[in-house]
Amino acid sequence: MPNMLQIDPKKASGATKEAFDEAARQFGGVINLFRVAGNAPNLLKGFLALNGHLNDGAELTGRQIELVAMLVSALNHCDYCVNVHMKVGMAQGATQNELLKALSAEADDAETRALLEYTDAVVRNRGQVPAPVLEMARAAGFSDKALLETIGVIGQYTLIQYVRHVADPDHDFPLVNEFDAVKHGAAFG
């Protein structure tokens, strides 16, 4: 049972309705996580604004963004978001196998592997990326713009994953049974 009220979009008004309308425009609907975030429409609007701007003129492809989001979800122990990004990632052109490998920062191609290793280093080291990891990402073809966009994706999804952890909304996507928070997640402490 959720720790916070999940607001019914049909009953929303004011700023919450505006946020839900934007969520529906960007994501095609109002998932349970957004229904909880609607309790603070300013927060949900901020998340949605960042999402809109990150996708506006991004160098990262939708597939790359979803692979990064999948890894961030795993590192942050967010089973809800792993489930979401499995579905969205496949809609953006990633295969199920690619998304499952992303849970462990693994990939079959060097470019994706460099992006995921960079993402892993940013999250685990709280932005203190070792020079060899940064150099590897650049050698794989990622510009400073793309590397900064990656940080934006990390921040965006870390924000909403923390909301998920506190609020514990009902799951509304099929479970990804291969996800194991202990195996895939970053250590806390």
Coordinates of N, CA and C in Angstrom, one line a residue:
M1 N 0.8 -1.2 0.0 CA 0.0 0.0 0.0 C 0.9 1.2 0.0
P2 N 0.6 2.2 -0.8 CA 1.4 3.4 -0.9 C 1.5 4.2 0.4
N3 N 2.6 4.8 0.6 CA 2.8 5.7 1.8 C 2.2 7.1 1.6
M4 N 1.9 7.4 0.4 CA 1.3 8.7 0.1 C 0.1 8.5 -0.8
L5 N -0.8 9.5 -0.7 CA -2.0 9.5 -1.6 C -1.6 9.5 -3.1
Q6 N -2.3 8.6 -3.8 CA -2.2 8.6 -5.3 C -3.4 9.4 -5.8
I7 N -3.2 10.5 -6.3 CA -4.3 11.4 -6.7 C -4.9 10.9 -8.1
D8 N -6.2 10.8 -8.1 CA -6.9 10.4 -9.3 C -6.8 11.5 -10.3
P9 N -6.2 11.3 -11.5 CA -6.2 12.4 -12.5 C -7.5 13.0 -12.8
K10 N -8.6 12.2 -12.8 CA -9.9 12.7 -13.1 C -10.4 13.7 -12.0
K11 N -9.9 13.7 -10.8 CA -10.3 14.5 -9.7 C -9.3 15.7 -9.4
A12 N -8.2 15.7 -10.2 CA -7.2 16.7 -10.0 C -7.7 18.1 -10.5
S13 N -7.2 19.1 -9.8 CA -7.5 20.5 -10.2 C -6.3 21.4 -10.0
G14 N -6.4 22.6 -10.6 CA -5.3 23.6 -10.4 C -4.0 23.1 -10.9
A15 N -2.9 23.4 -10.1 CA -1.6 23.1 -10.5 C -1.4 21.6 -10.7
T16 N -2.0 20.7 -9.9 CA -1.9 19.3 -10.1 C -2.5 18.8 -11.4
K17 N -3.6 19.4 -11.8 CA -4.2 19.0 -13.1 C -3.3 19.5 -14.2
E18 N -2.7 20.7 -14.1 CA -1.7 21.1 -15.1 C -0.6 20.2 -15.2
A19 N 0.0 19.7 -14.1 CA 1.1 18.8 -14.1 C 0.7 17.5 -14.7
F20 N -0.5 17.0 -14.4 CA -0.9 15.7 -14.9 C -1.2 15.8 -16.4
D21 N -1.7 16.9 -16.9 CA -1.9 17.1 -18.3 C -0.6 17.1 -19.0
E22 N 0.5 17.7 -18.4 CA 1.8 17.7 -19.1 C 2.4 16.3 -19.0
A23 N 2.2 15.6 -17.9 CA 2.7 14.2 -17.8 C 2.0 13.3 -18.9
A24 N 0.7 13.5 -19.1 CA 0.0 12.8 -20.2 C 0.6 13.1 -21.6
R25 N 0.9 14.4 -21.8 CA 1.4 14.9 -23.0 C 2.8 14.2 -23.3
Q26 N 3.6 14.3 -22.3 CA 5.0 13.8 -22.5 C 5.1 12.2 -22.4
F27 N 4.3 11.6 -21.6 CA 4.5 10.2 -21.4 C 3.3 9.3 -21.8
G28 N 2.2 10.0 -22.3 CA 1.1 9.2 -22.8 C 0.1 8.8 -21.7
G29 N 0.3 9.2 -20.4 CA -0.6 8.9 -19.3 C 0.0 9.4 -18.0
V30 N -0.7 9.1 -17.0 CA -0.3 9.5 -15.6 C 0.0 8.3 -14.8
I31 N 1.2 7.8 -14.7 CA 1.5 6.6 -14.0 C 1.4 6.8 -12.5
N32 N 1.3 5.8 -11.7 CA 1.1 5.9 -10.3 C 2.2 6.7 -9.6
L33 N 3.4 6.7 -10.1 CA 4.4 7.5 -9.5 C 4.1 9.0 -9.6
F34 N 3.6 9.4 -10.8 CA 3.2 10.8 -11.0 C 2.0 11.1 -10.2
R35 N 1.1 10.1 -10.0 CA -0.1 10.4 -9.2 C 0.3 10.8 -7.7
V36 N 1.4 10.1 -7.2 CA 1.9 10.5 -5.9 C 2.6 11.8 -6.0
A37 N 3.4 12.0 -7.0 CA 4.2 13.3 -7.1 C 3.2 14.5 -7.3
G38 N 2.0 14.2 -7.7 CA 1.0 15.3 -7.9 C 0.6 15.9 -6.6
N39 N 1.0 15.3 -5.4 CA 0.8 16.0 -4.1 C 1.7 17.2 -4.0
A40 N 2.7 17.3 -4.8 CA 3.6 18.5 -4.8 C 3.7 18.8 -6.3
P41 N 2.7 19.5 -6.8 CA 2.7 19.8 -8.3 C 3.9 20.6 -8.8
N42 N 4.5 21.4 -7.9 CA 5.7 22.1 -8.3 C 6.8 21.2 -8.5
L43 N 7.0 20.1 -7.7 CA 8.0 19.1 -7.9 C 7.8 18.4 -9.2
L44 N 6.5 17.9 -9.4 CA 6.2 17.2 -10.7 C 6.4 18.1 -11.9
K45 N 6.0 19.3 -11.8 CA 6.2 20.2 -12.9 C 7.7 20.4 -13.2
G46 N 8.5 20.5 -12.2 CA 10.0 20.6 -12.3 C 10.6 19.4 -13.0
F47 N 10.2 18.2 -12.6 CA 10.6 17.0 -13.2 C 10.3 17.0 -14.7
L48 N 9.0 17.3 -15.0 CA 8.5 17.3 -16.3 C 9.2 18.4 -17.2
A49 N 9.5 19.5 -16.6 CA 10.2 20.6 -17.3 C 11.6 20.1 -17.7
L50 N 12.3 19.5 -16.7 CA 13.7 19.0 -17.0 C 13.6 17.9 -18.1
N51 N 12.6 17.0 -18.0 CA 12.5 15.9 -19.0 C 12.3 16.6 -20.4
G52 N 11.4 17.5 -20.5 CA 11.1 18.2 -21.8 C 12.4 18.8 -22.3
H53 N 13.1 19.5 -21.5 CA 14.3 20.2 -22.0 C 15.4 19.3 -22.3
L54 N 15.6 18.2 -21.5 CA 16.6 17.2 -21.8 C 16.4 16.5 -23.2
N55 N 15.1 16.4 -23.5 CA 14.8 15.7 -24.8 C 14.8 16.7 -26.0
D56 N 14.9 18.0 -25.7 CA 14.8 19.0 -26.7 C 16.3 19.3 -27.3
G57 N 16.6 18.8 -28.4 CA 17.9 19.0 -29.0 C 19.0 18.1 -28.4
A58 N 18.6 17.0 -27.8 CA 19.6 16.1 -27.1 C 20.5 15.5 -28.2
E59 N 21.8 15.3 -27.8 CA 22.7 14.5 -28.6 C 22.5 13.0 -28.3
L60 N 22.1 12.7 -27.1 CA 21.8 11.3 -26.7 C 20.6 10.9 -27.4
T61 N 20.6 9.7 -27.9 CA 19.3 9.2 -28.6 C 18.4 8.7 -27.5
G62 N 17.1 8.5 -27.9 CA 16.1 8.0 -26.9 C 16.6 6.7 -26.3
R63 N 17.2 5.8 -27.2 CA 17.7 4.5 -26.7 C 18.8 4.7 -25.7
Q64 N 19.7 5.6 -26.0 CA 20.8 5.8 -25.0 C 20.3 6.4 -23.7
I65 N 19.3 7.3 -23.7 CA 18.7 7.9 -22.5 C 18.1 6.7 -21.7
E66 N 17.4 5.8 -22.4 CA 16.7 4.8 -21.6 C 17.7 3.8 -21.0
L67 N 18.8 3.5 -21.7 CA 19.8 2.6 -21.2 C 20.5 3.3 -19.9
V68 N 20.7 4.6 -20.0 CA 21.2 5.3 -18.8 C 20.2 5.2 -17.7
A69 N 18.9 5.5 -18.0 CA 17.9 5.5 -17.0 C 17.7 4.1 -16.4
M70 N 17.9 3.1 -17.2 CA 17.8 1.7 -16.6 C 18.9 1.5 -15.6
L71 N 20.1 1.9 -16.0 CA 21.3 1.7 -15.0 C 21.1 2.5 -13.8
V72 N 20.6 3.8 -13.9 CA 20.4 4.6 -12.7 C 19.3 4.0 -11.9
S73 N 18.3 3.5 -12.5 CA 17.2 2.8 -11.7 C 17.8 1.6 -10.9
A74 N 18.6 0.9 -11.5 CA 19.3 -0.3 -10.8 C 20.2 0.2 -9.7
L75 N 21.0 1.1 -10.0 CA 21.9 1.6 -9.0 C 21.2 2.2 -7.8
N76 N 20.1 2.9 -8.0 CA 19.3 3.5 -7.0 C 18.3 2.5 -6.4
H77 N 18.4 1.2 -6.7 CA 17.5 0.1 -6.1 C 16.0 0.4 -6.4
C78 N 15.7 0.9 -7.5 CA 14.3 1.3 -7.8 C 13.7 0.3 -8.8
D79 N 13.1 -0.7 -8.2 CA 12.4 -1.7 -9.0 C 11.3 -1.1 -9.8
Y80 N 10.5 -0.2 -9.3 CA 9.5 0.5 -10.0 C 10.0 1.1 -11.3
C81 N 11.1 1.8 -11.3 CA 11.6 2.5 -12.4 C 12.3 1.5 -13.4
V82 N 12.9 0.4 -12.9 CA 13.4 -0.6 -13.8 C 12.3 -1.2 -14.6
N83 N 11.1 -1.4 -14.0 CA 9.9 -1.9 -14.8 C 9.5 -0.9 -15.8
V84 N 9.5 0.4 -15.5 CA 9.0 1.4 -16.4 C 10.0 1.5 -17.6
H85 N 11.3 1.6 -17.3 CA 12.3 1.8 -18.3 C 12.5 0.5 -19.2
M86 N 12.1 -0.6 -18.7 CA 12.1 -1.8 -19.6 C 11.1 -1.6 -20.7
K87 N 9.9 -1.1 -20.4 CA 8.9 -0.9 -21.4 C 9.2 0.3 -22.3
V88 N 9.6 1.4 -21.7 CA 9.9 2.6 -22.4 C 11.2 2.4 -23.3
G89 N 12.2 1.8 -22.7 CA 13.4 1.5 -23.4 C 13.2 0.7 -24.7
M90 N 12.3 -0.3 -24.6 CA 12.0 -1.1 -25.8 C 11.3 -0.3 -26.8
A91 N 10.4 0.6 -26.3 CA 9.7 1.5 -27.3 C 10.7 2.5 -28.0
Q92 N 11.8 2.7 -27.3 CA 12.9 3.6 -27.9 C 13.9 2.9 -28.7
G93 N 13.7 1.6 -28.9 CA 14.6 0.8 -29.8 C 15.6 -0.1 -29.1
A94 N 15.7 -0.1 -27.8 CA 16.6 -1.0 -27.1 C 15.9 -2.3 -27.0
T95 N 16.8 -3.4 -27.0 CA 16.2 -4.7 -26.9 C 16.1 -5.1 -25.4
Q96 N 15.4 -6.1 -25.1 CA 15.3 -6.5 -23.7 C 16.6 -6.9 -23.2
N97 N 17.4 -7.6 -24.0 CA 18.8 -8.0 -23.6 C 19.7 -6.8 -23.3
E98 N 19.6 -5.8 -24.2 CA 20.4 -4.6 -23.9 C 20.0 -4.0 -22.6
L99 N 18.7 -3.9 -22.3 CA 18.3 -3.3 -21.1 C 18.6 -4.1 -19.9
L100 N 18.6 -5.4 -20.0 CA 19.0 -6.3 -18.9 C 20.5 -6.1 -18.6
K101 N 21.3 -6.0 -19.7 CA 22.7 -5.8 -19.5 C 23.0 -4.5 -18.9
A102 N 22.2 -3.5 -19.2 CA 22.4 -2.1 -18.7 C 22.3 -2.1 -17.2
L103 N 21.5 -3.1 -16.6 CA 21.4 -3.2 -15.1 C 22.8 -3.3 -14.5
S104 N 23.7 -3.9 -15.2 CA 25.1 -4.1 -14.7 C 26.1 -3.3 -15.4
A105 N 25.7 -2.2 -16.1 CA 26.6 -1.3 -16.8 C 27.4 -2.1 -17.9
E106 N 26.7 -3.1 -18.5 CA 27.3 -3.9 -19.5 C 26.6 -3.6 -20.9
A107 N 27.4 -3.8 -22.0 CA 26.9 -3.7 -23.3 C 27.7 -4.4 -24.3
D108 N 27.2 -4.8 -25.4 CA 27.9 -5.5 -26.4 C 28.8 -4.6 -27.3
D109 N 28.4 -3.3 -27.4 CA 29.2 -2.4 -28.2 C 30.0 -1.4 -27.3
A110 N 31.1 -1.0 -27.8 CA 32.1 -0.2 -27.1 C 31.4 1.2 -26.7
E111 N 30.7 1.7 -27.7 CA 30.1 3.1 -27.4 C 29.1 3.0 -26.2
T112 N 28.2 2.1 -26.3 CA 27.2 2.0 -25.2 C 27.9 1.6 -23.9
R113 N 28.9 0.7 -23.9 CA 29.6 0.3 -22.7 C 30.3 1.5 -22.1
A114 N 30.9 2.4 -22.9 CA 31.6 3.6 -22.4 C 30.6 4.5 -21.7
L115 N 29.4 4.7 -22.4 CA 28.3 5.5 -21.8 C 27.9 5.0 -20.5
L116 N 27.7 3.7 -20.4 CA 27.2 3.1 -19.1 C 28.3 3.1 -18.1
E117 N 29.5 2.9 -18.4 CA 30.6 3.0 -17.4 C 30.7 4.4 -16.9
Y118 N 30.6 5.4 -17.8 CA 30.6 6.8 -17.3 C 29.4 7.0 -16.4
T119 N 28.2 6.6 -16.7 CA 27.0 6.7 -15.9 C 27.3 6.1 -14.5
D120 N 27.8 4.9 -14.5 CA 28.1 4.1 -13.3 C 29.0 4.9 -12.4
A121 N 30.1 5.5 -13.0 CA 31.1 6.2 -12.3 C 30.5 7.5 -11.7
V122 N 29.6 8.2 -12.5 CA 29.0 9.4 -12.0 C 28.1 9.1 -10.7
V123 N 27.3 8.1 -10.8 CA 26.4 7.7 -9.7 C 27.2 7.2 -8.5
R124 N 28.0 6.2 -8.7 CA 28.7 5.6 -7.6 C 29.7 6.6 -6.9
N125 N 30.3 7.5 -7.7 CA 31.3 8.4 -7.1 C 30.8 9.8 -6.9
R126 N 29.4 9.9 -7.0 CA 28.8 11.2 -6.8 C 29.4 12.3 -7.6
G127 N 29.6 12.0 -8.9 CA 30.1 13.0 -9.8 C 31.7 13.1 -9.9
Q128 N 32.3 12.4 -9.0 CA 33.8 12.4 -9.1 C 34.3 11.3 -10.0
V129 N 34.2 11.6 -11.3 CA 34.5 10.6 -12.4 C 36.0 10.5 -12.6
P130 N 36.6 9.3 -12.5 CA 38.0 9.1 -12.7 C 38.4 9.5 -14.2
A131 N 39.5 10.2 -14.3 CA 39.9 10.6 -15.7 C 39.9 9.6 -16.7
P132 N 40.3 8.3 -16.5 CA 40.3 7.3 -17.5 C 38.9 7.0 -18.0
V133 N 37.9 7.1 -17.1 CA 36.5 6.8 -17.5 C 36.0 8.0 -18.4
L134 N 36.3 9.2 -18.0 CA 35.9 10.3 -18.8 C 36.6 10.3 -20.2
E135 N 37.9 9.9 -20.2 CA 38.6 9.8 -21.5 C 38.0 8.7 -22.4
M136 N 37.6 7.6 -21.8 CA 37.0 6.5 -22.5 C 35.7 7.0 -23.1
A137 N 34.9 7.7 -22.4 CA 33.6 8.2 -22.9 C 33.8 9.1 -24.1
R138 N 34.8 10.0 -24.0 CA 35.1 10.9 -25.0 C 35.7 10.2 -26.3
A139 N 36.5 9.2 -26.0 CA 37.1 8.4 -27.1 C 36.0 7.6 -27.9
A140 N 34.9 7.3 -27.1 CA 33.8 6.6 -27.8 C 32.9 7.5 -28.6
G141 N 33.2 8.8 -28.5 CA 32.5 9.8 -29.4 C 31.5 10.7 -28.6
F142 N 31.5 10.6 -27.3 CA 30.6 11.5 -26.6 C 31.2 12.9 -26.3
S143 N 30.4 13.9 -26.7 CA 30.9 15.3 -26.5 C 30.6 15.7 -25.1
D144 N 31.1 16.8 -24.7 CA 30.8 17.3 -23.4 C 29.3 17.6 -23.2
K145 N 28.6 18.0 -24.3 CA 27.2 18.2 -24.3 C 26.5 16.9 -23.9
A146 N 26.9 15.8 -24.6 CA 26.2 14.5 -24.3 C 26.5 14.0 -22.9
L147 N 27.8 14.3 -22.4 CA 28.1 13.8 -21.1 C 27.4 14.6 -20.0
L148 N 27.1 15.9 -20.3 CA 26.3 16.7 -19.4 C 24.8 16.3 -19.4
E149 N 24.4 16.0 -20.6 CA 23.0 15.4 -20.7 C 22.8 14.2 -19.9
T150 N 23.9 13.3 -19.9 CA 23.8 12.1 -19.1 C 23.7 12.4 -17.7
I151 N 24.4 13.4 -17.2 CA 24.2 13.9 -15.8 C 22.8 14.4 -15.5
G152 N 22.2 15.1 -16.5 CA 20.9 15.5 -16.4 C 19.9 14.3 -16.2
V153 N 20.1 13.3 -17.0 CA 19.2 12.1 -17.0 C 19.4 11.4 -15.6
I154 N 20.6 11.4 -15.1 CA 20.9 10.8 -13.8 C 20.2 11.6 -12.7
G155 N 20.3 12.9 -12.8 CA 19.6 13.7 -11.8 C 18.1 13.6 -11.8
Q156 N 17.6 13.7 -13.0 CA 16.2 13.6 -13.2 C 15.6 12.3 -12.6
Y157 N 16.2 11.2 -13.0 CA 15.6 9.9 -12.5 C 16.0 9.7 -11.0
T158 N 17.1 10.2 -10.5 CA 17.4 10.0 -9.1 C 16.3 10.8 -8.3
L159 N 15.9 11.9 -8.7 CA 14.9 12.7 -8.1 C 13.6 11.9 -8.0
I160 N 13.1 11.4 -9.1 CA 11.8 10.7 -9.1 C 11.9 9.3 -8.4
Q161 N 13.1 8.7 -8.4 CA 13.3 7.5 -7.7 C 13.2 7.6 -6.2
Y162 N 13.7 8.8 -5.7 CA 13.6 9.0 -4.3 C 12.2 9.2 -3.9
V163 N 11.4 9.9 -4.8 CA 10.0 10.0 -4.5 C 9.4 8.6 -4.4
R164 N 9.7 7.8 -5.4 CA 9.2 6.4 -5.4 C 9.5 5.7 -4.1
H165 N 10.8 5.8 -3.6 CA 11.1 5.1 -2.4 C 10.3 5.5 -1.2
V166 N 10.2 6.8 -1.0 CA 9.4 7.4 0.1 C 7.9 7.1 0.0
A167 N 7.4 7.3 -1.2 CA 5.9 7.2 -1.4 C 5.4 5.8 -1.6
D168 N 6.3 4.9 -2.2 CA 6.0 3.5 -2.5 C 4.6 3.3 -3.2
P169 N 4.5 4.0 -4.4 CA 3.2 3.8 -5.2 C 3.1 2.4 -5.7
D170 N 1.8 2.1 -6.0 CA 1.5 0.8 -6.6 C 2.2 0.6 -7.9
H171 N 2.7 -0.6 -8.2 CA 3.4 -0.8 -9.5 C 2.3 -0.9 -10.6
D172 N 2.6 -0.3 -11.7 CA 1.7 -0.3 -12.8 C 2.3 -0.8 -14.1
F173 N 3.5 -1.4 -14.0 CA 4.2 -2.0 -15.2 C 4.6 -3.4 -14.8
P174 N 4.7 -4.3 -15.8 CA 5.2 -5.7 -15.4 C 6.5 -5.7 -14.8
L175 N 6.7 -6.6 -13.8 CA 7.9 -6.7 -13.1 C 9.0 -7.3 -14.0
V176 N 10.2 -6.8 -13.8 CA 11.4 -7.3 -14.4 C 12.1 -8.3 -13.4
N177 N 11.8 -9.5 -13.6 CA 12.2 -10.5 -12.6 C 13.7 -10.7 -12.5
E178 N 14.4 -10.3 -13.6 CA 15.9 -10.4 -13.5 C 16.6 -9.4 -12.7
F179 N 15.8 -8.3 -12.3 CA 16.4 -7.3 -11.5 C 16.6 -7.7 -10.0
D180 N 17.8 -7.5 -9.5 CA 18.1 -7.9 -8.1 C 18.8 -6.6 -7.5
A181 N 18.1 -6.0 -6.6 CA 18.7 -4.7 -6.0 C 20.0 -4.9 -5.3
V182 N 20.2 -6.1 -4.7 CA 21.5 -6.3 -4.0 C 22.6 -6.5 -5.1
K183 N 22.3 -7.3 -6.1 CA 23.3 -7.5 -7.2 C 23.6 -6.3 -8.0
H184 N 22.6 -5.6 -8.5 CA 22.7 -4.5 -9.4 C 22.8 -3.1 -8.8
G185 N 22.4 -3.0 -7.6 CA 22.4 -1.7 -7.0 C 23.7 -1.2 -6.4
A186 N 23.8 0.1 -6.2 CA 25.0 0.7 -5.6 C 24.9 0.5 -4.1
A187 N 26.0 0.3 -3.4 CA 26.0 0.1 -2.0 C 25.7 1.4 -1.3
F188 N 24.9 1.4 -0.2 CA 24.6 2.5 0.5 C 25.6 2.6 1.7
G189 N 25.8 3.8 2.2 CA 26.5 4.0 3.4 C 27.8 4.7 3.3

